Amino acid sequence: VQGAMARIADASLAGAVSKAGGLGIIACGGAPLEWIEEQVSLVRSMTDKPIGANVMLMDPNAGETAELLAKLRVDVITTGAGSPANYMQLWKDAGIKVVSYPGITSQYMGMNLREPIFQDVKVRQAIYDAIDLDTIQSSLIKDAGEASTALPSSTALFTIETDRWNDYLSKAPKHTYDVEAAKALLAEAGYPDGEGFPTITYSANDAGYHVPVAEYVQQAWGDLGITVNIDKVEWASFLPLRRAGDYDVSRNGWVMDYNDPSNMIELFCSTNGNNDGKYNNPEFDATIEASKVADKTVHFQKLHEAEDILMNDAACIPVAYYNDFWLQSSSLKGVWHSPYGYWYLQYGYVEE
């Protein structure tokens, strides 16, 4: 599958890829509608094989692009930078098959442990207990993801130890939404009813459901007596801000690079360059180190232990696993989409 590279993935590239047997994707983000229609027409003049288009959902013209692609009835539509929920019915009405598939991306809230207030585990546990993940999933994220109580999604292990990992998740302690317990923990930490707790800022990039989640957090932690300001940050500035530690609490996430939960859990090792919150627990580091063995039973057991340490420390607040969305013509058969986001089209065909 060819990537939807802005200002590069036009008809000439997408048409050549589709003609050769792959899936060409026209990058529609930021493009005029006339250009998109022209590119689709050009590809169809080059090949009768499946073609696709990508909708960047943060684009101000995403709605108009969604309507145009429904009208043009492209074979596959991929989306990015948000939830396509607002356009699902439109695409279904156009006769396009809509598919949602659990991905291997975990979203979580990261606390800046450089800040003295978050160095107290009771504070971290308190604000975690005050979060109702079911409300976030059912009211805010909806079909774009599923609520999580752990970091690696079980779907991340779709070829490795799936049953064993699911068995662990079914027995692992679950997050419990409990405002009274949160208040008690906050009082034990020295902040009864939030008294004396400093005002904190929740930072989120201004796309998708991230700002609505921030607004929910503002209300939920407000019930504990904590004042939360929201910092909406453009994507270009968001990652540098987080990497520099210029935040109190921030939305965070990771798309796994390979099919093993270590790729997610190791983010929190003290020496990991992606450990933005600077979590540091020698026991956790040692357990991760002990997982680096060829014996898969020991490997997974140590990763389970490491995740237990991480969650007992409330080192982060897991929020959701992403779902991948795409639109697929009902005539396109024999293709497979993996949780990595890759398409396998070598046995694909268009049913007449």
Steps between C-alpha positions, in 0.01 A plus 500: 500500500634839402499765770290816469789745483378858482592680176669184374229232477314627195348319202833419339628316808170348618410389146837334444479314833147375433584404143795294630273308740535703818253745646565858395380767741435859395590743780203737533608694809495874430419447133229688305194292412552559129851358526377190685233430239754548223749261664239228545400536136864481386565181698189339356625583151824316583362181655181316587657361817401621853599852599486675834497846651599634839300753705688699764225559754665809648470668160238781513361364172481137620119497481491619139775253410305218663191588297695520176668162550162343574371647176803374309470155661872431532578143600677570831514802726752525780478764772738664742525762773162443660183293505298456178181434698326806354535362147421133554134519405580708193745238376269212585219667306736520203526122508855495631594235752613657828752301702632561853792294629682516833845642444814469709504857620457580869390846613576613854535807719856574602589686816819703517680334789753782506224698673505453881121461516510185284788340683249384766352166391183571699437810290546300181273224623237754610471671164496161326212379722304816411498411129198307367644322198159363399364854470799605291451205268120511466453878483823638353706241314209281386591280202847651466635281779431286803565580865819350641615410847845386392752620246560231237181407318435126486456542123865597487574132555290369215769249408689461827359353820156655445315263734760529775499881487119514500496266799735735684286805416187321624664436839697822539364764742259730317485875531204602714330836461453611862475870582479441876816289495668771294404765755629283784835448325528872430434573868766249604741681269425824688239657272156450658233606249783627282603763753855620427522303174665715233320590179610260226487510121387217275663522157350342188537537127199663340369209294262208536358422841802623697357839598160355606690252719693793650171676575369187669817479711457866596155420637595167664800639684301813580273272705807429716557872552782518244508788253601388151580728208504365145780577258398429139815460294552466124657169404818661370568643846349221709771235483787745567304638797450156647857390431632814674288425809308825462173361635329371815273231353489419131322270264747240375502186292706249309456303180686175553789432266504122536277223622605473864370685808854592598489771233234682702603422857867585448404862432501549876853381563707776659748494210243498219511812284120494463441504876363856488369497857834377640356211699785334690466179699808273528279197567309563177824545304642177642183306416508625141866398477409154631238467223767514229543126468429239231270300728160639404335383822747698709486788253125548530489436873755774561309738276184427701691575819636822352152616402372424851777719643416775252128497581551473877718811470233670285787608277249586230124489444405263215208638301428303184615275223451653157282340237610529138232611256483461127236485232497213258290431196293182536643387164858494633573145615795296626682779686612507861574788736737443791498679838819675389292693249646314201296365212570166334369505145694221331185287479260787450256524212196701395184295476299582188 
